[in-house]
Short mmCIF file of C-alpha atoms in Angstrom, two decimals:
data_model
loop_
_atom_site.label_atom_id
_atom_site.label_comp_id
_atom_site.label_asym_id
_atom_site.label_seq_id
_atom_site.Cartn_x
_atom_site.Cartn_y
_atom_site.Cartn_z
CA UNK G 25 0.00 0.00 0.00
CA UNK G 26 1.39 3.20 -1.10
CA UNK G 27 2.37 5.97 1.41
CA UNK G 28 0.34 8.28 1.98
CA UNK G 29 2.02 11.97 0.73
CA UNK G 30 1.85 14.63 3.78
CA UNK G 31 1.79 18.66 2.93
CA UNK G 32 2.37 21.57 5.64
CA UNK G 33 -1.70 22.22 5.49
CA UNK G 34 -2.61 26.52 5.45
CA UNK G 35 -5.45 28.15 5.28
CA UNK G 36 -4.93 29.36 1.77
CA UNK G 37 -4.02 26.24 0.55
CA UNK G 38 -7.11 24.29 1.64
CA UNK G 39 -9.27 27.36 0.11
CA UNK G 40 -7.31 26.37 -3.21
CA UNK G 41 -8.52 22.68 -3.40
CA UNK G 42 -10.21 21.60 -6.04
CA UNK G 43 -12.82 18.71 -5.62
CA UNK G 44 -12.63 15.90 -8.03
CA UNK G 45 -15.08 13.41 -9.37
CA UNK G 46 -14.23 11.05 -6.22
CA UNK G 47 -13.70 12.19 -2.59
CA UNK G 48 -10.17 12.48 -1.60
CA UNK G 49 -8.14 13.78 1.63
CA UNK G 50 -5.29 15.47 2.03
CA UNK G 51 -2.77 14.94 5.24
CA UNK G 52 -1.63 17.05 7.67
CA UNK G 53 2.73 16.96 7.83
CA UNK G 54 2.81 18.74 11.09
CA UNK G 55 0.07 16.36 12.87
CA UNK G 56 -0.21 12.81 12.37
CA UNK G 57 -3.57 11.98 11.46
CA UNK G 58 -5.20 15.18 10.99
CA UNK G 59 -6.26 15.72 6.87
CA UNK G 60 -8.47 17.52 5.27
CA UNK G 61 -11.39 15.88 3.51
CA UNK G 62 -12.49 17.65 -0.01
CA UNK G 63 -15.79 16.24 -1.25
CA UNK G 64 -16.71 16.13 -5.01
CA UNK G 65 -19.68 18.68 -4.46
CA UNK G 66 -16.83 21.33 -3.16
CA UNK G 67 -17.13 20.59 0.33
CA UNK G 68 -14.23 20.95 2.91
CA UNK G 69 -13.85 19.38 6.18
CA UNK G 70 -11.13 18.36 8.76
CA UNK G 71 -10.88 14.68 9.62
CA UNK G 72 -8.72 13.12 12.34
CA UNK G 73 -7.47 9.40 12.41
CA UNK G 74 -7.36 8.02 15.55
CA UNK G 75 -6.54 4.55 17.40
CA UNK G 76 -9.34 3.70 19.99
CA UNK G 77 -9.01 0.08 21.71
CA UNK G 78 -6.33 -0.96 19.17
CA UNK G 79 -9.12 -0.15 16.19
CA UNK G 80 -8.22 3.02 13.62
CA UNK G 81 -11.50 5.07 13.68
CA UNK G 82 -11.49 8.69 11.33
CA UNK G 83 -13.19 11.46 13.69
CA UNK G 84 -14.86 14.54 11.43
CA UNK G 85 -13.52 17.81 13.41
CA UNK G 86 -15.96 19.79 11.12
CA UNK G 87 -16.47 22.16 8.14
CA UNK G 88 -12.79 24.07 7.32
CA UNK G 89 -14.81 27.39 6.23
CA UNK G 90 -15.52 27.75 10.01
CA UNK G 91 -12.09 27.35 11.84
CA UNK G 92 -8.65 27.93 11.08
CA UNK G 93 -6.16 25.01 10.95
CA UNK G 94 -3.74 26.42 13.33
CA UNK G 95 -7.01 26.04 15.39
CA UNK G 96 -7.78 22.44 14.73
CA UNK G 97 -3.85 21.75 15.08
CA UNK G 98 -4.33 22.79 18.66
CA UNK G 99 -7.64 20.54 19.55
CA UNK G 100 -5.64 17.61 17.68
CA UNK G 101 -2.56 17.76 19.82
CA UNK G 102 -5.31 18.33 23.07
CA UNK G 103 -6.92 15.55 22.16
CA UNK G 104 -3.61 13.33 22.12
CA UNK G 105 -2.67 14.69 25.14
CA UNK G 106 -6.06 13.25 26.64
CA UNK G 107 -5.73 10.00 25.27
CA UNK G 108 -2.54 9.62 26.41
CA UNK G 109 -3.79 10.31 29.70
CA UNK G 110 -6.87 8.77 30.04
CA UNK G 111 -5.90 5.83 28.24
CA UNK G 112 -6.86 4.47 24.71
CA UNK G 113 -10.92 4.12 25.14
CA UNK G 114 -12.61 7.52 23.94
CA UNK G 115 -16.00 8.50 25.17
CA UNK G 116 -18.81 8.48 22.47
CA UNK G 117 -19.51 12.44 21.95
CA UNK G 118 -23.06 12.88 22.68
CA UNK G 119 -24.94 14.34 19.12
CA UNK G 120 -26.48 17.72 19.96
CA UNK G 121 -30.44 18.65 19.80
CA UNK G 122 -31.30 19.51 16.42
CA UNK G 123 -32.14 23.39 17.99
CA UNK G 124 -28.73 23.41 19.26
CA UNK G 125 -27.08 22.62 16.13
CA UNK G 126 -29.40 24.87 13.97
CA UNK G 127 -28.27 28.08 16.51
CA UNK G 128 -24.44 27.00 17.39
CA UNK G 129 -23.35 25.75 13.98
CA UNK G 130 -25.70 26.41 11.15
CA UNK G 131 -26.66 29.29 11.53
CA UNK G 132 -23.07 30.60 11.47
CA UNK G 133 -22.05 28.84 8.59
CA UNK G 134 -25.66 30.04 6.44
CA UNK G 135 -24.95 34.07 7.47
CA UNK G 136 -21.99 33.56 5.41
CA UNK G 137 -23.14 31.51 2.06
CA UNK G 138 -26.80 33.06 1.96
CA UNK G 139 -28.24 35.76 0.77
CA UNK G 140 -30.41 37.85 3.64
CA UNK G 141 -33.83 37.36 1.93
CA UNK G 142 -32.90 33.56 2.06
CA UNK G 143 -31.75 33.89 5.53
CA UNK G 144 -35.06 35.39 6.09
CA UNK G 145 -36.86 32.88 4.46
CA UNK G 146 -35.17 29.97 6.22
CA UNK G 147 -35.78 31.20 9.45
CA UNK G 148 -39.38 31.30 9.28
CA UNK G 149 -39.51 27.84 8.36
CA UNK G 150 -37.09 26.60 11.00
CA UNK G 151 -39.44 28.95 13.73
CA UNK G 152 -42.85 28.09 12.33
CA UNK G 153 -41.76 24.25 11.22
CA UNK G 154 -38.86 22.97 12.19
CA UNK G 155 -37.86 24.08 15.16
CA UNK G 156 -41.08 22.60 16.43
CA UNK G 157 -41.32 19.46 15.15
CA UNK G 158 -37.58 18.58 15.43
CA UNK G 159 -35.71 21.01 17.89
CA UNK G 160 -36.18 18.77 21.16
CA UNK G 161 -35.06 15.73 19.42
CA UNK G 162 -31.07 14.56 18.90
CA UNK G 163 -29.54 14.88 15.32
CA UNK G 164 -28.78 11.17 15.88
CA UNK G 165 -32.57 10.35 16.82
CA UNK G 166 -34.03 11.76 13.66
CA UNK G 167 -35.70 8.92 11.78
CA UNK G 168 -37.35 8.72 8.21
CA UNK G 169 -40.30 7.78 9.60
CA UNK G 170 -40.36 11.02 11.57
CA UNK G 171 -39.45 13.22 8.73
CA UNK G 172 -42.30 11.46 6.66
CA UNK G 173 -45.10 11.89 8.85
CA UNK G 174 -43.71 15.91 9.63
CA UNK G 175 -43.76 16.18 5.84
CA UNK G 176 -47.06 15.38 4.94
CA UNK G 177 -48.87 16.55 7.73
CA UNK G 178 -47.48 19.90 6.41
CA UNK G 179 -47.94 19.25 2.92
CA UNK G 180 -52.07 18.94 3.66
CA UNK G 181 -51.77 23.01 4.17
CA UNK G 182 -49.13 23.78 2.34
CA UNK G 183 -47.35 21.74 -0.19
CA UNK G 184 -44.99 23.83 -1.65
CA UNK G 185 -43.98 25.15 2.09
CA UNK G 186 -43.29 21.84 2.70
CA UNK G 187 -41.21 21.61 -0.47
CA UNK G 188 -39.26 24.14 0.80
CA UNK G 189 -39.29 22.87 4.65
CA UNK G 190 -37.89 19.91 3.32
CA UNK G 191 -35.12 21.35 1.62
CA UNK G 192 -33.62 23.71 4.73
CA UNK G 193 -33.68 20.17 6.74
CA UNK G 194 -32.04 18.37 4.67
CA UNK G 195 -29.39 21.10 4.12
CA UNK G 196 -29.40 21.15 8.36
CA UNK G 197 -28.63 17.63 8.30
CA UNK G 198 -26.10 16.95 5.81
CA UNK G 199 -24.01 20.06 7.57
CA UNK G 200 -24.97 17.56 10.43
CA UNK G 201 -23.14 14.99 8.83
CA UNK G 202 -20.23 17.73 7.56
CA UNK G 203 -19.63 18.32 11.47
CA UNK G 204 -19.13 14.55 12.11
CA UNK G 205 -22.66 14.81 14.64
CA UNK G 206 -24.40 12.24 11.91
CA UNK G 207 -23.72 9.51 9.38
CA UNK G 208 -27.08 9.15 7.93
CA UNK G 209 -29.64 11.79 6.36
CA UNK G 210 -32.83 10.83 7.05
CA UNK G 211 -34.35 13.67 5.05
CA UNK G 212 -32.55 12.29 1.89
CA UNK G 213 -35.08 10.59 -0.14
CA UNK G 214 -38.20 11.83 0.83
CA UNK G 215 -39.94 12.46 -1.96
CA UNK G 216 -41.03 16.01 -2.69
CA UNK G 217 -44.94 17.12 -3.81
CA UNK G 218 -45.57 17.83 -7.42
CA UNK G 219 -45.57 21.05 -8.30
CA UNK G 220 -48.58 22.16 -10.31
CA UNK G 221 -48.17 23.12 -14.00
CA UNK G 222 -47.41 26.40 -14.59
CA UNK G 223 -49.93 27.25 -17.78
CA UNK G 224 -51.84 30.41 -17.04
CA UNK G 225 -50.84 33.44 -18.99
CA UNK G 226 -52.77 36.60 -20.24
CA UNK G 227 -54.44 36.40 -24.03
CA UNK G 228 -54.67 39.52 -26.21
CA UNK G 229 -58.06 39.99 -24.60
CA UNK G 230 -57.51 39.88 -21.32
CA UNK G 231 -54.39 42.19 -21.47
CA UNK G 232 -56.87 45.11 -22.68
CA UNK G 233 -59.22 43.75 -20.14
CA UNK G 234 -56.69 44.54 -17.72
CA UNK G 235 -55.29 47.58 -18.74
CA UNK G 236 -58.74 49.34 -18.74
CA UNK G 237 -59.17 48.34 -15.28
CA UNK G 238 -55.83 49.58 -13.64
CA UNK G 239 -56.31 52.55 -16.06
CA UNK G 240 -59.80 52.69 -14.27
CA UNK G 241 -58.62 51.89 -10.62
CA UNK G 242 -55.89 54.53 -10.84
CA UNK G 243 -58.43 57.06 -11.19
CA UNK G 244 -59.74 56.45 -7.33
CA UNK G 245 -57.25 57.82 -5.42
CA UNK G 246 -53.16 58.00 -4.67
CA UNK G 247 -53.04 54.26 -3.03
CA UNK G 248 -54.88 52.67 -5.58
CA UNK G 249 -53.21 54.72 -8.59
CA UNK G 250 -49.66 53.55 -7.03
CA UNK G 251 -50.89 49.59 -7.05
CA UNK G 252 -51.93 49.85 -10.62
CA UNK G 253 -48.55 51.46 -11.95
CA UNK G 254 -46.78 48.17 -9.98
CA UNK G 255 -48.88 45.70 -11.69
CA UNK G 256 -48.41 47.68 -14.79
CA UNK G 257 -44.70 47.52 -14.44
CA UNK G 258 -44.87 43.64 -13.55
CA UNK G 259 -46.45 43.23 -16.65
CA UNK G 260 -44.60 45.36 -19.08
CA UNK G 261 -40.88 44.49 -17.49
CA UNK G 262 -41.52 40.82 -16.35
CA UNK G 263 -40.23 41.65 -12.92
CA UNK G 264 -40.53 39.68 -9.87
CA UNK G 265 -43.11 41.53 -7.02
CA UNK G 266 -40.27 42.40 -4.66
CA UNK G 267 -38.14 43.58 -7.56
CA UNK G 268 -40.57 46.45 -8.32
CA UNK G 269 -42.39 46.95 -4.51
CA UNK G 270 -38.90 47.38 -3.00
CA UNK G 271 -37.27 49.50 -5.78
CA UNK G 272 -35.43 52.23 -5.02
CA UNK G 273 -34.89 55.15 -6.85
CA UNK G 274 -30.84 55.29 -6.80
CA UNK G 275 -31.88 51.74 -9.06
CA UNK G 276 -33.23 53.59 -11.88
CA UNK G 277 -30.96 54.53 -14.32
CA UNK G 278 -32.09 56.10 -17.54
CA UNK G 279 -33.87 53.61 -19.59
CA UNK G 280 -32.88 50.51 -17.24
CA UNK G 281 -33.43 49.31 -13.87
CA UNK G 282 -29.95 48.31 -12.00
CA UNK G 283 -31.05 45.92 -9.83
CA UNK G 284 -28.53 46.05 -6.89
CA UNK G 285 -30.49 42.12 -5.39
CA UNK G 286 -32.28 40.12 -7.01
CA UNK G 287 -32.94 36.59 -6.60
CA UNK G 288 -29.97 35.55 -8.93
CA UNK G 289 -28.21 38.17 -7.78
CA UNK G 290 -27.74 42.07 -8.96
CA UNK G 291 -29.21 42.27 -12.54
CA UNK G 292 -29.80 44.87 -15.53
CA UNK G 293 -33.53 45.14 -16.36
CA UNK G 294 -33.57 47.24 -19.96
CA UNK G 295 -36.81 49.56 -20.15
CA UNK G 296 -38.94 50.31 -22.60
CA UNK G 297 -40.85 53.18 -23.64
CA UNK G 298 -44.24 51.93 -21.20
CA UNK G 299 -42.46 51.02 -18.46
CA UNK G 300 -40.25 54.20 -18.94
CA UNK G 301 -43.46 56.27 -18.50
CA UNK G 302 -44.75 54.27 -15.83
CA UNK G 303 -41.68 55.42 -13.82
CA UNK G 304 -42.08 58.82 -14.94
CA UNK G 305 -45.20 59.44 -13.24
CA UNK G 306 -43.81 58.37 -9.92
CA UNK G 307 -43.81 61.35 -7.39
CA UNK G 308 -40.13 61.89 -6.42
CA UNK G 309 -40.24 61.52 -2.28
CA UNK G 310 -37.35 62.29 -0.09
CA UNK G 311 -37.09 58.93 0.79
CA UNK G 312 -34.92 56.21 -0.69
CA UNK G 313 -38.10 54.20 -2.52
CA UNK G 314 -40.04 54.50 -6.11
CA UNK G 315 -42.88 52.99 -4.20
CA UNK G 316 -43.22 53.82 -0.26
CA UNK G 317 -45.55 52.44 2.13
CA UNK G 318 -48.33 55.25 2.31
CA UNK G 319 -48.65 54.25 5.46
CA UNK G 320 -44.87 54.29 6.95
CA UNK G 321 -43.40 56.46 3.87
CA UNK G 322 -39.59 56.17 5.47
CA UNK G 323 -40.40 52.00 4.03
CA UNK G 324 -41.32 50.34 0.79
CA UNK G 325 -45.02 49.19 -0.02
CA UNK G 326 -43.34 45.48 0.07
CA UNK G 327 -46.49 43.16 -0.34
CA UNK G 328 -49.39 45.63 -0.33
CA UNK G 329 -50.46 45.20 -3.77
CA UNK G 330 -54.35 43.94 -2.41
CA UNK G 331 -55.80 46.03 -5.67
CA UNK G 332 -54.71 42.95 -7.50
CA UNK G 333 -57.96 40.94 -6.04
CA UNK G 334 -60.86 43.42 -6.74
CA UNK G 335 -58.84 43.87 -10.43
CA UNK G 336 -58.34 40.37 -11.98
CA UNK G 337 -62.33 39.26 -10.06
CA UNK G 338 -63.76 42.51 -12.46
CA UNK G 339 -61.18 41.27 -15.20
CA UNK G 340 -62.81 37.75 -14.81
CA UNK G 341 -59.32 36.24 -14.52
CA UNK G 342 -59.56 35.16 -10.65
CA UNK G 343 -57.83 32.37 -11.66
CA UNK G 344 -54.40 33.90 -12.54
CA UNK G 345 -51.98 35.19 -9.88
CA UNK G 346 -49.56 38.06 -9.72
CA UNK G 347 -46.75 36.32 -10.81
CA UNK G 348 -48.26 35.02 -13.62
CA UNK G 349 -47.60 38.25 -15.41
CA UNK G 350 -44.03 37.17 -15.65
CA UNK G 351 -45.33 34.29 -17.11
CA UNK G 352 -46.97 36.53 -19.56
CA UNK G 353 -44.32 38.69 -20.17
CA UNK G 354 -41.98 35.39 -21.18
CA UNK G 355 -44.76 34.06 -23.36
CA UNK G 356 -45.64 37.04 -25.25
CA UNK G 357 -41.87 37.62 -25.93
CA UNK G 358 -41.23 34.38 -27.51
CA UNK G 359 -44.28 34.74 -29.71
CA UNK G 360 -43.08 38.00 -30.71
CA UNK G 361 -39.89 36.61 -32.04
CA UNK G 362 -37.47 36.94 -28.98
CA UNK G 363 -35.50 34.04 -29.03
CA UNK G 364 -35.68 31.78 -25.76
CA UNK G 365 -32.16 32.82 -24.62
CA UNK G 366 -32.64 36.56 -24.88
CA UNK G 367 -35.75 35.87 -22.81
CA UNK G 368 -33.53 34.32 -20.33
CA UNK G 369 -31.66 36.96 -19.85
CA UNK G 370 -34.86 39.28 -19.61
CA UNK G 371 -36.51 38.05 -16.87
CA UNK G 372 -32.93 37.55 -15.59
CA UNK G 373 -32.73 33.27 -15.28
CA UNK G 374 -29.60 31.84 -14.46
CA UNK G 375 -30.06 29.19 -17.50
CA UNK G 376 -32.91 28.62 -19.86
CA UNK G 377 -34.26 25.83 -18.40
CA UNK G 378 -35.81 27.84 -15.66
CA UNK G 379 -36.75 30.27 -18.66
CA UNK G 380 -38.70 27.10 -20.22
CA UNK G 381 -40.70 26.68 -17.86
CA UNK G 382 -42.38 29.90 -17.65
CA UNK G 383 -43.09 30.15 -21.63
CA UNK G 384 -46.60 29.20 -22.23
CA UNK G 385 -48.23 29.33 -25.85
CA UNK G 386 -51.93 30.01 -27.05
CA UNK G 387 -53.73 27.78 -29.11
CA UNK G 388 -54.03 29.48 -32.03
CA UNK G 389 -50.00 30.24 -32.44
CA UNK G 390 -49.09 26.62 -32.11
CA UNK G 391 -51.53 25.62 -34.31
CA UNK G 392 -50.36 28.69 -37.26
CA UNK G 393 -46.59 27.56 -36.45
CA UNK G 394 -47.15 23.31 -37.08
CA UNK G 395 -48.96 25.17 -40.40
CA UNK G 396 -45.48 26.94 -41.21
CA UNK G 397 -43.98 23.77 -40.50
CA UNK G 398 -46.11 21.64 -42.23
CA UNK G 399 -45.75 23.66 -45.57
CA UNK G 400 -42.08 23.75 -45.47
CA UNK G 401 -41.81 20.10 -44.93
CA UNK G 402 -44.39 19.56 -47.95
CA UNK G 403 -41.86 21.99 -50.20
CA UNK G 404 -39.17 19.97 -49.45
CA UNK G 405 -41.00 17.08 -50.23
CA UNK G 406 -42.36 17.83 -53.76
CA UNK G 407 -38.60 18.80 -54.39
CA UNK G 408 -39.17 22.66 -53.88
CA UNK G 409 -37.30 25.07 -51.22
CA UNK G 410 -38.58 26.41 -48.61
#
């Protein structure tokens, strides 16, 4: 068996490993034992060989983005100094609640990956959810069966909550197994509910059906006229809700929108003439926002967009959401022309298969497109071009 090859570990040098298509470790020259364990989905963590009762057992010491290796150095040459005392049996180290480890460990280690509206979002669940169902109970105590029956109890209410539940656990639990408290994820396979298809977009008609009424609805006062130019600018810039309720005005820059957060990160969002005009019209506050609460000015109208419900019931579209007029806005660009990656980069996807999924087609242009089709196919099969 071939020797294995020992480097003087550093900090910089473990943030320059590279994972490969298998796991591999790399060993510690200045303390026997101690390596560092790079995973092939990038993750880092310190490992520690040890010989308990004449048996070689590998002891995880933890994640290497939270301590320094100078640090673990000093627990591995403590923890020598202990066995040599005590003598070669090691106590088992108890596995900590699952609330513990969420506030001690995770937590810590999600400030610094996350974004704070994901932070945000994550904590609900674990205070609403998780924290409830598994906080009193030891990582090592988590079963299947008890994930299972906490997932669909949820997904009754709430199935795509429950989607997303399930995703912060099982993140929580394979950090669990990073930090050496776990072997096992007991979240990992639990299968996830369908999501619903995603067909609903505006037709011709129901665009002017919905123009008239926020052109109508804007009439009635400040509070309503404010709503309407928000769902006009969802519609005419395929924006996200938060995008638009919690723009700011140092994010408006000429005939684009410079996003500084979005949910892929800061984005350009080019402008056109309507959604230019929309903008225009927008009193000019001293504070910060395009579109302040009107009832706490110094903050933006962030969800308030209730006009929405009396709108689309007079519209007789009850059945389409707010966010479907992204959905609208991707559809109506393809069948204008747009290819599918420009759209992509509209409505600011990190890859076009996200951007798929939101283009929906009417009837009648599928059915003149397999006619375009058709013909050409026919030309080329009576020998003629197309």
């Amino acid at each position: 068996m071939a020797a294995r090859k020992r480097v003087r570990l550093t900090d910089a040098g473990i943030a320059r490993l590279r994972p490969q298509a298998r796991e591999f470790t790399v060993w510690d020259s200045r303390v026997p034992g101690l390596g560092v364990r790079v995973r092939p989905n990038g993750g880092r963590s310190y490992v520690l060989i040890r010989t308990v009762d004449g048996r070689t057992k590998r002891v995880s010491l933890g994640p290497a983005v939270l301590r320094g290796v100078d640090d673990i150095r000093q627990e591995c040459l403590a923890r020598q100094a202990d066995a040599a005392v005590a003598g070669p049996t090691e106590p088992a180290r108890e596995s900590p609640t699952f609330g513990d480890f969420v506030e001690r460990e995770w937590r810590a280690a999600h400030r610094k990956r996350c974004k704070p509206s994901t932070i945000k979002t994550d904590g609900s669940l674990l205070r609403t959810q998780l924290l409830p169902a598994f906080g009193a109970t030891r990582l090592d105590r988590i079963t299947r069966a008890g994930v299972e029956r906490w997932f669909d109890g949820y997904s009754l209410t709430a199935p795509g909550g429950a989607n997303r539940a399930l995703d912060v656990l099982r993140q929580i639990l394979n950090f669990g197994i990073a930090c050496g408290h776990v072997s096992t994820n007991p979240a990992s396979g639990v299968r996830k509910n369908r999501r619903p298809e995603m067909t609903r977009f505006l037709s011709r008609d129901e665009v002017r059906r919905l123009h008239d009424a926020l052109d109508a609805a804007s009439r009635r006062g400040h509070s309503q006229r404010r709503q309407a130019d928000i769902i006009s600018l969802l519609l005419l810039t395929g924006c996200r809700k938060g995008e638009v309720t919690n723009l700011r005005w140092s994010e408006v820059d000429g005939d684009m929108l410079a996003l500084a957060d979005s949910k892929t990160g800061p984005r350009t969002v080019h402008l056109n003439p309507q959604a230019r005009a929309v903008l225009d019209r927008q009193p000019r506050g001293e504070g910060p926002w395009v579109f302040p609460s009107h009832v706490r000015p110094g903050r933006p109208c962030g969800g308030d967009v209730s006009l929405w419900r009396s709108v689309r019931r007079e519209v007789g579209i009850e059945d389409v959401r707010l966010h479907d007029l992204r959905h609208t806005y991707a559809s109506w660009a393809v069948m204008n022309g747009v290819p599918v990656p420009v759209v992509s980069r509209l409505l600011g996807h990190s890859s076009t298969r996200m951007t798929l999924r939101y283009i929906h087609l009417c009837d009648r242009d599928v059915r003149a497109a397999a006619e375009r089709v058709g013909e050409a196919i026919a030309g080329l099969m009576d020998g003629g071009g197309v």
